[in-house]
Short mmCIF file of C-alpha atoms in Angstrom, two decimals:
data_model
loop_
_atom_site.label_atom_id
_atom_site.label_comp_id
_atom_site.label_asym_id
_atom_site.label_seq_id
_atom_site.Cartn_x
_atom_site.Cartn_y
_atom_site.Cartn_z
CA UNK C 1150 0.00 0.00 0.00
CA UNK C 1151 1.43 3.34 -1.00
CA UNK C 1152 0.46 6.76 0.23
CA UNK C 1153 1.50 10.07 -1.27
CA UNK C 1154 1.30 13.37 0.53
CA UNK C 1155 2.33 16.96 -0.14
CA UNK C 1156 3.96 19.23 2.42
CA UNK C 1157 3.38 22.82 1.37
CA UNK C 1158 4.56 23.23 -2.19
CA UNK C 1159 7.92 21.60 -1.81
CA UNK C 1160 7.66 18.15 -0.12
CA UNK C 1161 6.35 15.00 -1.71
CA UNK C 1162 6.79 11.77 0.24
CA UNK C 1163 5.77 8.27 -0.76
CA UNK C 1164 5.25 5.96 2.22
CA UNK C 1165 4.49 2.27 2.30
CA UNK C 1166 4.96 -0.56 4.75
CA UNK C 1167 8.59 -1.04 5.80
CA UNK C 1168 10.81 -2.95 3.39
CA UNK C 1169 14.20 -4.49 4.21
CA UNK C 1170 15.57 -5.59 0.85
CA UNK C 1171 19.18 -5.58 2.03
CA UNK C 1172 18.69 -8.19 4.73
CA UNK C 1173 18.54 -11.93 4.35
CA UNK C 1174 15.21 -11.86 6.21
CA UNK C 1175 12.70 -9.01 6.42
CA UNK C 1176 13.02 -6.80 9.45
CA UNK C 1177 9.28 -6.36 9.77
CA UNK C 1178 6.31 -8.12 8.23
CA UNK C 1179 4.38 -6.11 5.68
CA UNK C 1180 1.68 -4.03 7.31
CA UNK C 1181 -1.90 -5.00 6.36
CA UNK C 1182 -3.93 -2.61 4.28
CA UNK C 1183 -5.74 -0.02 6.31
CA UNK C 1184 -7.75 3.12 5.67
CA UNK C 1185 -6.00 6.46 5.51
CA UNK C 1186 -5.57 8.08 8.93
CA UNK C 1187 -8.25 10.48 10.04
CA UNK C 1188 -7.54 14.18 9.50
CA UNK C 1189 -5.92 15.97 12.41
CA UNK C 1190 -9.04 17.99 13.16
CA UNK C 1191 -11.12 14.82 13.69
CA UNK C 1192 -8.70 13.09 16.06
CA UNK C 1193 -9.69 15.41 18.88
CA UNK C 1194 -13.38 14.54 18.46
CA UNK C 1195 -13.27 10.74 18.77
CA UNK C 1196 -11.03 7.91 19.91
CA UNK C 1197 -8.59 7.15 17.13
CA UNK C 1198 -6.77 3.84 16.72
CA UNK C 1199 -3.31 4.69 15.45
CA UNK C 1200 -0.99 2.22 13.76
CA UNK C 1201 2.74 2.76 13.42
CA UNK C 1202 2.38 3.36 9.67
CA UNK C 1203 -0.27 6.00 10.37
CA UNK C 1204 1.95 7.66 12.96
CA UNK C 1205 4.88 7.90 10.54
CA UNK C 1206 2.52 9.17 7.82
CA UNK C 1207 1.13 11.91 10.06
CA UNK C 1208 4.60 12.82 11.28
CA UNK C 1209 5.88 13.29 7.73
CA UNK C 1210 2.91 15.51 6.98
CA UNK C 1211 2.72 17.54 10.17
CA UNK C 1212 6.03 17.45 12.06
CA UNK C 1213 7.35 20.98 12.50
CA UNK C 1214 11.02 19.97 12.33
CA UNK C 1215 10.45 18.47 8.88
CA UNK C 1216 8.57 21.54 7.72
CA UNK C 1217 11.35 23.77 9.02
CA UNK C 1218 13.99 21.69 7.23
CA UNK C 1219 12.15 22.05 3.93
CA UNK C 1220 11.76 25.77 4.41
CA UNK C 1221 15.54 26.11 4.71
CA UNK C 1222 15.94 23.95 1.62
CA UNK C 1223 14.43 26.83 -0.37
CA UNK C 1224 17.33 29.05 0.69
CA UNK C 1225 19.85 26.26 0.06
CA UNK C 1226 18.63 25.76 -3.50
CA UNK C 1227 18.73 29.49 -4.16
CA UNK C 1228 22.36 29.57 -2.99
CA UNK C 1229 23.19 26.93 -5.59
CA UNK C 1230 21.28 28.86 -8.23
CA UNK C 1231 23.35 31.97 -7.46
CA UNK C 1232 26.57 30.01 -7.94
CA UNK C 1233 25.36 28.50 -11.20
CA UNK C 1234 24.43 31.97 -12.44
CA UNK C 1235 28.05 33.17 -12.20
CA UNK C 1236 28.74 32.19 -15.84
CA UNK C 1237 25.61 33.80 -17.25
CA UNK C 1238 25.74 37.33 -18.79
CA UNK C 1239 25.07 40.17 -16.36
CA UNK C 1240 23.56 43.53 -17.30
CA UNK C 1241 23.90 46.60 -15.10
CA UNK C 1242 21.94 49.81 -15.71
CA UNK C 1243 22.86 53.15 -14.16
CA UNK C 1244 20.88 56.41 -14.42
CA UNK C 1245 21.17 59.80 -12.81
CA UNK C 1246 19.66 63.25 -13.18
CA UNK C 1247 20.79 66.40 -11.38
CA UNK C 1248 19.75 70.06 -11.49
CA UNK C 1249 22.19 72.63 -10.08
CA UNK C 1250 22.26 76.41 -9.72
CA UNK C 1251 25.26 78.66 -9.12
CA UNK C 1252 26.07 82.39 -9.12
CA UNK C 1253 27.16 82.28 -12.77
CA UNK C 1254 24.85 79.73 -14.38
CA UNK C 1255 22.25 77.03 -13.88
CA UNK C 1256 22.29 73.64 -15.53
CA UNK C 1257 20.58 70.27 -15.69
CA UNK C 1258 22.54 67.06 -16.29
CA UNK C 1259 21.39 63.55 -17.07
CA UNK C 1260 23.36 60.31 -17.47
CA UNK C 1261 22.35 56.87 -18.64
CA UNK C 1262 24.60 53.82 -18.91
CA UNK C 1263 24.43 50.08 -19.49
CA UNK C 1264 27.20 47.54 -18.98
CA UNK C 1265 27.11 43.85 -19.88
CA UNK C 1266 29.69 41.43 -18.46
CA UNK C 1267 30.39 37.77 -19.02
CA UNK C 1268 32.66 35.47 -17.00
CA UNK C 1269 34.13 32.53 -18.86
CA UNK C 1270 35.05 29.15 -17.39
CA UNK C 1271 38.77 29.95 -17.77
CA UNK C 1272 38.50 33.25 -15.90
CA UNK C 1273 38.03 35.43 -18.99
CA UNK C 1274 36.05 38.58 -18.27
CA UNK C 1275 34.34 40.20 -21.26
CA UNK C 1276 32.78 43.62 -20.74
CA UNK C 1277 30.72 45.79 -23.09
CA UNK C 1278 29.43 49.17 -21.94
CA UNK C 1279 27.53 52.09 -23.42
CA UNK C 1280 26.90 55.44 -21.76
CA UNK C 1281 25.25 58.74 -22.67
CA UNK C 1282 25.73 62.08 -20.90
CA UNK C 1283 23.66 65.23 -21.48
CA UNK C 1284 23.89 68.71 -19.93
CA UNK C 1285 21.78 71.81 -20.55
CA UNK C 1286 22.99 75.16 -19.13
CA UNK C 1287 21.29 78.54 -19.39
CA UNK C 1288 24.51 80.38 -20.30
CA UNK C 1289 27.02 77.71 -21.41
CA UNK C 1290 24.56 75.93 -23.72
CA UNK C 1291 24.15 72.18 -24.13
CA UNK C 1292 26.50 69.26 -24.44
CA UNK C 1293 25.92 65.61 -25.32
CA UNK C 1294 28.38 62.73 -25.08
CA UNK C 1295 27.88 59.06 -25.82
CA UNK C 1296 30.28 56.21 -26.37
CA UNK C 1297 30.94 52.46 -26.31
CA UNK C 1298 33.66 50.65 -24.36
CA UNK C 1299 34.71 47.03 -24.95
CA UNK C 1300 37.34 45.07 -22.97
CA UNK C 1301 38.63 41.53 -22.49
CA UNK C 1302 40.73 40.52 -19.49
CA UNK C 1303 42.29 37.06 -19.34
CA UNK C 1304 44.13 36.11 -16.12
CA UNK C 1305 47.18 33.98 -16.88
CA UNK C 1306 48.30 33.09 -13.34
CA UNK C 1307 46.20 34.24 -10.38
CA UNK C 1308 42.51 33.72 -11.06
CA UNK C 1309 43.11 31.90 -14.33
CA UNK C 1310 42.32 28.33 -15.34
CA UNK C 1311 39.14 26.31 -15.46
CA UNK C 1312 39.71 24.48 -12.16
CA UNK C 1313 40.08 27.75 -10.24
CA UNK C 1314 37.27 29.63 -11.98
CA UNK C 1315 34.74 26.81 -11.54
CA UNK C 1316 35.83 26.08 -7.95
CA UNK C 1317 33.03 28.20 -6.36
CA UNK C 1318 30.45 26.34 -8.42
CA UNK C 1319 31.86 22.94 -7.47
CA UNK C 1320 31.93 23.97 -3.81
CA UNK C 1321 28.30 25.09 -4.07
CA UNK C 1322 27.32 21.78 -5.68
CA UNK C 1323 29.07 19.83 -2.93
CA UNK C 1324 27.37 22.03 -0.32
CA UNK C 1325 24.02 21.32 -1.93
CA UNK C 1326 24.74 17.60 -1.82
CA UNK C 1327 25.67 17.90 1.85
CA UNK C 1328 22.47 19.85 2.52
CA UNK C 1329 20.40 17.10 0.91
CA UNK C 1330 22.18 14.53 3.07
CA UNK C 1331 21.43 16.73 6.06
CA UNK C 1332 17.76 16.76 5.10
CA UNK C 1333 17.78 12.97 4.83
CA UNK C 1334 19.49 12.66 8.21
CA UNK C 1335 17.05 15.07 9.84
CA UNK C 1336 13.96 13.33 8.49
CA UNK C 1337 15.43 9.93 9.41
CA UNK C 1338 15.98 11.14 12.98
CA UNK C 1339 12.43 12.47 13.14
CA UNK C 1340 10.95 9.22 11.79
CA UNK C 1341 12.99 7.24 14.30
CA UNK C 1342 11.86 9.54 17.12
CA UNK C 1343 8.23 8.99 16.11
CA UNK C 1344 8.78 5.22 16.05
CA UNK C 1345 10.41 5.27 19.49
CA UNK C 1346 7.61 7.47 20.89
CA UNK C 1347 4.95 5.19 19.39
CA UNK C 1348 6.54 2.15 21.01
CA UNK C 1349 6.76 3.99 24.33
CA UNK C 1350 3.01 4.50 24.10
CA UNK C 1351 2.63 0.80 23.29
CA UNK C 1352 4.82 -0.06 26.29
CA UNK C 1353 2.75 2.17 28.59
CA UNK C 1354 -0.52 0.66 27.33
CA UNK C 1355 0.77 -2.88 27.80
CA UNK C 1356 2.06 -2.04 31.28
CA UNK C 1357 -1.38 -0.70 32.14
CA UNK C 1358 -2.95 -3.95 30.91
CA UNK C 1359 -0.44 -5.98 32.95
CA UNK C 1360 -1.17 -3.89 36.04
CA UNK C 1361 -4.94 -4.29 35.58
CA UNK C 1362 -4.57 -8.05 35.10
CA UNK C 1363 -2.51 -8.26 38.28
CA UNK C 1364 -5.14 -6.19 40.10
CA UNK C 1365 -7.86 -8.54 38.90
CA UNK C 1366 -5.93 -11.58 40.08
CA UNK C 1367 -5.44 -9.93 43.46
CA UNK C 1368 -9.18 -9.27 43.68
CA UNK C 1369 -9.88 -12.91 42.80
CA UNK C 1370 -7.39 -14.04 45.44
CA UNK C 1371 -9.08 -11.80 48.00
CA UNK C 1372 -12.42 -13.45 47.18
CA UNK C 1373 -10.85 -16.89 47.61
CA UNK C 1374 -9.33 -15.82 50.93
CA UNK C 1375 -12.68 -14.56 52.22
CA UNK C 1376 -14.35 -17.83 51.21
CA UNK C 1377 -11.65 -19.83 52.98
CA UNK C 1378 -12.02 -17.67 56.11
CA UNK C 1379 -15.79 -18.26 56.12
CA UNK C 1380 -15.13 -21.97 55.74
CA UNK C 1381 -12.69 -21.86 58.66
CA UNK C 1382 -9.74 -22.93 56.54
CA UNK C 1383 -7.77 -19.66 56.92
CA UNK C 1384 -7.09 -17.32 59.78
CA UNK C 1385 -8.74 -13.95 59.36
CA UNK C 1386 -5.52 -11.98 59.86
CA UNK C 1387 -3.89 -13.65 56.80
CA UNK C 1388 -6.18 -11.70 54.49
CA UNK C 1389 -4.22 -8.55 55.38
CA UNK C 1390 -1.42 -9.64 53.05
CA UNK C 1391 -3.85 -9.90 50.15
CA UNK C 1392 -5.43 -6.55 50.96
CA UNK C 1393 -1.99 -4.91 51.08
CA UNK C 1394 -1.13 -6.47 47.72
CA UNK C 1395 -4.45 -5.23 46.34
CA UNK C 1396 -3.66 -1.66 47.43
CA UNK C 1397 -0.22 -1.94 45.83
CA UNK C 1398 -1.76 -3.16 42.58
CA UNK C 1399 -4.22 -0.25 42.57
CA UNK C 1400 -1.29 2.13 42.95
CA UNK C 1401 0.46 0.41 40.07
CA UNK C 1402 -2.60 0.87 37.84
CA UNK C 1403 -2.68 4.60 38.59
CA UNK C 1404 1.03 4.96 37.81
CA UNK C 1405 0.63 3.02 34.56
CA UNK C 1406 -2.33 5.18 33.52
CA UNK C 1407 -0.29 8.31 34.17
CA UNK C 1408 2.55 6.92 32.03
CA UNK C 1409 0.08 6.24 29.19
CA UNK C 1410 -1.02 9.89 29.20
CA UNK C 1411 2.56 11.14 29.28
CA UNK C 1412 3.60 8.87 26.38
CA UNK C 1413 0.53 9.89 24.39
CA UNK C 1414 1.34 13.59 24.79
CA UNK C 1415 4.92 13.07 23.60
CA UNK C 1416 3.74 11.20 20.50
CA UNK C 1417 1.13 13.85 19.72
CA UNK C 1418 3.80 16.55 20.06
CA UNK C 1419 5.98 14.82 17.47
CA UNK C 1420 2.98 14.43 15.18
CA UNK C 1421 2.05 18.11 15.70
CA UNK C 1422 -1.53 17.12 16.59
CA UNK C 1423 -3.90 18.50 19.19
CA UNK C 1424 -2.63 17.32 22.59
CA UNK C 1425 -6.19 16.54 23.65
CA UNK C 1426 -6.54 13.91 20.90
CA UNK C 1427 -7.40 10.56 22.54
CA UNK C 1428 -5.28 8.30 20.35
CA UNK C 1429 -4.39 4.69 21.09
CA UNK C 1430 -1.52 2.68 19.63
CA UNK C 1431 -2.88 -0.49 18.04
CA UNK C 1432 0.12 -2.33 16.54
CA UNK C 1433 0.86 -5.79 17.90
CA UNK C 1434 4.27 -6.27 19.49
CA UNK C 1435 5.54 -8.91 17.09
CA UNK C 1436 9.24 -9.72 16.77
CA UNK C 1437 11.15 -12.00 14.41
CA UNK C 1438 14.79 -12.98 14.45
CA UNK C 1439 16.94 -11.45 11.72
CA UNK C 1440 20.33 -12.40 10.29
CA UNK C 1441 22.76 -9.54 9.61
CA UNK C 1442 26.12 -9.90 7.88
CA UNK C 1443 28.52 -7.40 9.54
CA UNK C 1444 30.65 -6.92 6.42
CA UNK C 1445 27.62 -6.23 4.27
CA UNK C 1446 26.21 -3.87 6.88
CA UNK C 1447 29.45 -1.85 7.11
CA UNK C 1448 29.68 -1.61 3.33
CA UNK C 1449 26.07 -0.44 3.18
CA UNK C 1450 26.66 2.17 5.89
CA UNK C 1451 29.64 3.59 3.99
CA UNK C 1452 27.36 4.13 0.99
CA UNK C 1453 24.23 5.32 2.79
CA UNK C 1454 25.03 6.88 6.19
CA UNK C 1455 24.43 10.66 5.77
CA UNK C 1456 26.90 11.86 8.41
CA UNK C 1457 29.72 9.75 6.97
CA UNK C 1458 28.92 10.87 3.43
CA UNK C 1459 28.97 14.51 4.55
CA UNK C 1460 32.44 13.91 6.01
CA UNK C 1461 33.54 12.67 2.57
CA UNK C 1462 32.14 15.85 1.02
CA UNK C 1463 34.03 18.01 3.51
CA UNK C 1464 37.21 16.21 2.45
CA UNK C 1465 36.54 17.08 -1.20
CA UNK C 1466 35.79 20.69 -0.31
CA UNK C 1467 39.09 20.95 1.54
CA UNK C 1468 40.96 19.81 -1.60
CA UNK C 1469 39.20 22.43 -3.71
CA UNK C 1470 39.89 25.18 -1.18
CA UNK C 1471 43.58 24.25 -1.19
CA UNK C 1472 43.67 24.48 -4.99
CA UNK C 1473 42.11 27.96 -4.85
CA UNK C 1474 44.42 29.09 -2.03
CA UNK C 1475 47.50 28.02 -3.99
CA UNK C 1476 46.28 29.97 -7.00
CA UNK C 1477 45.63 33.09 -4.92
CA UNK C 1478 49.27 33.14 -3.80
CA UNK C 1479 50.52 33.46 -7.42
CA UNK C 1480 51.48 36.68 -9.18
CA UNK C 1481 48.68 38.58 -10.86
CA UNK C 1482 49.48 38.36 -14.58
CA UNK C 1483 46.68 39.29 -16.98
CA UNK C 1484 46.28 39.88 -20.69
CA UNK C 1485 44.11 42.92 -21.47
CA UNK C 1486 42.55 43.89 -24.79
CA UNK C 1487 40.03 46.67 -25.33
CA UNK C 1488 38.59 49.39 -27.54
CA UNK C 1489 36.31 52.40 -27.10
CA UNK C 1490 34.56 54.94 -29.25
CA UNK C 1491 33.08 58.28 -28.17
CA UNK C 1492 31.05 61.05 -29.83
CA UNK C 1493 30.88 64.55 -28.37
CA UNK C 1494 28.41 67.22 -29.51
CA UNK C 1495 27.87 70.65 -28.08
CA UNK C 1496 26.10 73.92 -28.70
CA UNK C 1497 26.69 77.38 -27.17
CA UNK C 1498 26.54 81.08 -27.89
CA UNK C 1499 29.80 80.62 -29.77
CA UNK C 1500 28.44 78.00 -32.18
CA UNK C 1501 27.84 74.30 -32.52
CA UNK C 1502 30.32 71.45 -32.94
CA UNK C 1503 30.87 67.69 -32.95
CA UNK C 1504 33.89 65.47 -32.23
CA UNK C 1505 34.41 61.76 -32.75
CA UNK C 1506 37.20 59.67 -31.25
CA UNK C 1507 38.16 56.05 -30.88
CA UNK C 1508 40.91 54.17 -29.16
CA UNK C 1509 42.12 50.57 -28.77
CA UNK C 1510 44.71 48.91 -26.61
CA UNK C 1511 46.35 45.56 -25.87
CA UNK C 1512 48.85 44.74 -23.19
CA UNK C 1513 49.91 42.72 -20.18
CA UNK C 1514 49.50 43.66 -16.53
CA UNK C 1515 51.72 42.16 -13.86
CA UNK C 1516 51.41 42.72 -10.09
CA UNK C 1517 54.15 41.19 -7.93
CA UNK C 1518 53.66 41.30 -4.15
CA UNK C 1519 56.89 41.41 -2.18
CA UNK C 1520 56.99 40.70 1.52
CA UNK C 1521 53.22 40.15 1.75
CA UNK C 1522 52.75 37.07 3.95
CA UNK C 1523 48.96 37.33 3.74
CA UNK C 1524 49.16 35.74 0.29
CA UNK C 1525 50.56 32.59 1.91
CA UNK C 1526 48.23 32.70 4.91
CA UNK C 1527 45.24 31.28 3.04
CA UNK C 1528 47.34 28.47 1.56
CA UNK C 1529 48.71 27.49 4.97
CA UNK C 1530 45.23 27.33 6.47
CA UNK C 1531 43.88 25.38 3.50
CA UNK C 1532 46.73 22.85 3.66
CA UNK C 1533 46.22 22.33 7.38
CA UNK C 1534 42.50 21.88 6.76
CA UNK C 1535 43.21 19.15 4.17
CA UNK C 1536 45.38 17.24 6.64
CA UNK C 1537 42.82 17.73 9.41
CA UNK C 1538 40.01 16.46 7.17
CA UNK C 1539 42.04 13.32 6.49
CA UNK C 1540 42.20 12.70 10.23
CA UNK C 1541 38.50 13.51 10.65
CA UNK C 1542 37.59 11.12 7.84
CA UNK C 1543 39.67 8.30 9.33
CA UNK C 1544 38.01 8.90 12.70
CA UNK C 1545 34.55 9.01 11.11
CA UNK C 1546 35.17 5.71 9.30
CA UNK C 1547 36.35 4.04 12.50
CA UNK C 1548 33.39 5.43 14.45
CA UNK C 1549 31.02 4.21 11.74
CA UNK C 1550 32.43 0.67 11.89
CA UNK C 1551 32.25 0.70 15.68
CA UNK C 1552 28.64 1.94 15.69
CA UNK C 1553 27.56 -0.65 13.14
CA UNK C 1554 29.16 -3.48 15.10
CA UNK C 1555 27.68 -2.16 18.35
CA UNK C 1556 24.15 -2.00 17.00
CA UNK C 1557 24.43 -5.45 15.35
CA UNK C 1558 25.60 -6.92 18.64
CA UNK C 1559 22.79 -5.07 20.44
CA UNK C 1560 20.18 -6.53 18.07
CA UNK C 1561 21.50 -10.05 18.70
CA UNK C 1562 21.64 -9.53 22.46
CA UNK C 1563 18.15 -8.07 22.63
CA UNK C 1564 16.75 -11.07 20.74
CA UNK C 1565 18.33 -13.54 23.19
CA UNK C 1566 16.98 -11.51 26.10
CA UNK C 1567 13.51 -11.58 24.53
CA UNK C 1568 13.63 -15.38 24.18
CA UNK C 1569 14.68 -15.75 27.81
CA UNK C 1570 11.93 -13.36 28.95
CA UNK C 1571 9.33 -15.35 27.00
CA UNK C 1572 10.35 -18.55 28.78
CA UNK C 1573 10.28 -16.68 32.08
CA UNK C 1574 6.64 -15.63 31.55
CA UNK C 1575 5.54 -19.16 30.64
CA UNK C 1576 7.25 -20.65 33.69
CA UNK C 1577 5.89 -17.93 36.01
CA UNK C 1578 2.34 -18.59 34.80
CA UNK C 1579 2.69 -22.32 35.42
CA UNK C 1580 4.30 -21.69 38.82
CA UNK C 1581 1.50 -19.36 39.90
CA UNK C 1582 -1.25 -21.69 38.67
CA UNK C 1583 0.27 -24.60 40.60
CA UNK C 1584 0.62 -22.52 43.75
CA UNK C 1585 -2.99 -21.31 43.56
CA UNK C 1586 -4.16 -24.92 43.31
CA UNK C 1587 -2.00 -25.79 46.32
CA UNK C 1588 -3.53 -22.84 48.23
CA UNK C 1589 -7.02 -24.12 47.44
CA UNK C 1590 -5.97 -27.50 48.77
CA UNK C 1591 -4.53 -25.94 51.91
CA UNK C 1592 -0.94 -26.86 51.02
CA UNK C 1593 0.36 -23.32 50.45
CA UNK C 1594 0.15 -19.88 51.99
CA UNK C 1595 -1.06 -16.48 50.93
CA UNK C 1596 2.48 -15.15 51.16
CA UNK C 1597 3.75 -17.73 48.67
CA UNK C 1598 0.93 -17.03 46.17
CA UNK C 1599 1.45 -13.27 46.42
CA UNK C 1600 5.18 -13.75 45.90
CA UNK C 1601 4.56 -15.81 42.76
CA UNK C 1602 2.01 -13.23 41.63
CA UNK C 1603 4.70 -10.55 41.87
CA UNK C 1604 7.10 -12.80 39.96
CA UNK C 1605 4.60 -13.17 37.12
CA UNK C 1606 4.01 -9.42 36.89
CA UNK C 1607 7.75 -8.80 36.82
CA UNK C 1608 8.23 -11.46 34.16
CA UNK C 1609 5.49 -9.96 31.97
CA UNK C 1610 7.04 -6.51 32.29
CA UNK C 1611 10.46 -7.98 31.50
CA UNK C 1612 9.11 -9.61 28.34
CA UNK C 1613 7.46 -6.34 27.33
CA UNK C 1614 10.64 -4.37 27.89
CA UNK C 1615 12.79 -6.85 25.97
CA UNK C 1616 10.53 -6.94 22.92
CA UNK C 1617 10.37 -3.13 22.85
CA UNK C 1618 14.16 -2.98 23.23
CA UNK C 1619 14.60 -5.50 20.40
CA UNK C 1620 12.31 -3.58 18.02
CA UNK C 1621 14.00 -0.30 18.95
CA UNK C 1622 17.39 -1.90 18.28
CA UNK C 1623 16.19 -2.74 14.76
CA UNK C 1624 15.11 0.87 14.28
CA UNK C 1625 18.50 2.06 15.57
CA UNK C 1626 20.17 -0.32 13.12
CA UNK C 1627 18.31 1.31 10.23
CA UNK C 1628 19.34 4.73 11.53
CA UNK C 1629 23.00 3.72 11.91
CA UNK C 1630 23.12 2.28 8.39
CA UNK C 1631 21.34 5.30 6.91
CA UNK C 1632 18.49 3.06 5.72
CA UNK C 1633 15.54 4.46 7.68
CA UNK C 1634 13.87 6.15 4.71
CA UNK C 1635 14.62 3.21 2.41
CA UNK C 1636 13.22 0.72 4.93
CA UNK C 1637 9.97 2.68 5.05
CA UNK C 1638 9.91 3.38 1.28
CA UNK C 1639 9.97 7.13 1.92
CA UNK C 1640 11.02 9.02 -1.20
CA UNK C 1641 11.96 12.69 -0.83
CA UNK C 1642 11.25 14.68 -3.95
CA UNK C 1643 13.86 17.36 -3.33
CA UNK C 1644 14.65 18.59 -6.84
#
């Protein structure tokens, strides 16, 4: 089942049941088909059963962190557009008009100019300008001047060469790639946070059910005790133990109910829904063992993990910055070619006239800095940054391998703990049933039954905690490998 949603005018996400194509066994079973979640405005009006798929869907649509990230993506894309526009022609218009009055004369002057420039990929700057100037004086008469200026400047050392000229664009492209990885990382973190919060709500609900079941068993035991007292088979003071246990179970129910409300509020906050919405988590806590190849997982993380990939990008940016810094320390040697033409017309009390002129030039300009250490300062910093990025990359790769191995080991450990906890619940149930039968036959005591009752409740809570921990470890594995969005078939249309 696929769902498609739009976030403002710039987010399109496709969401389906989780898929784990990279594993030997699926991480989660495919979610059954279900109706689309109710709109946010209806959740506050009626009890809403919320599945994990629905929670992720609503989070992608409503979560404020995701919306904020996509808002900043507008600025990021515009930054890239500015860098790409560097090699497009630019046109600059300038206009002015001034009226002045002095003791000898008064005049009005107007000026209009247009200049077009073009930057080539090898640092060539081509400029073409046209300007017109007009003055009108009461005594001196009028004067008009217009002309065209054309120039070509080609840097031969500093600022020249395709690698140096296109460096800002390549840096901007790498920055854009890093920003997209940052968006992926941010959304992955938000999805994981929603999953963790949903499971905390599930845990709280299950703990409330366990507490209520224990309370009911205590009430049943109290009824049995009262019947045995009436039959003369139990001393009346022994019922105090059961009554004390009953009070403790009532307290446990209240604490569990409070935890349900707190977990519900945290989930609703992440989903950006009305905090008064009475939602209930409905997914079953089902776990399956998975097989993970460590080598395959590490290789996958090196290709998918956003933070590690951003570290690779920073390494590439450091190399480009060093190339630019080396170029900036060179002499400034440029080839210059240009031509201009001007026409001057005037009229006064002494007559009218017109002059035409043109000029052209070609030459070389050389600037040699002597004793200026600032030219080397940028290169030194850039070289140090390259070496530092090599160290940072090595550390990031080692940390990635460690994290992957840690989370794989955690998944395996959590599964073994879950199996042990399952056996513990089964044995506790049998132990309690046997002890209750012995109590009915007068071969056990209230204290022993209550002790076994506490053991069963602890075992049920232990099983609940281990299955939640195992499922969360799987989610953390996806996050560590950079596969959260892929596992949930979430496609970010960020073009």
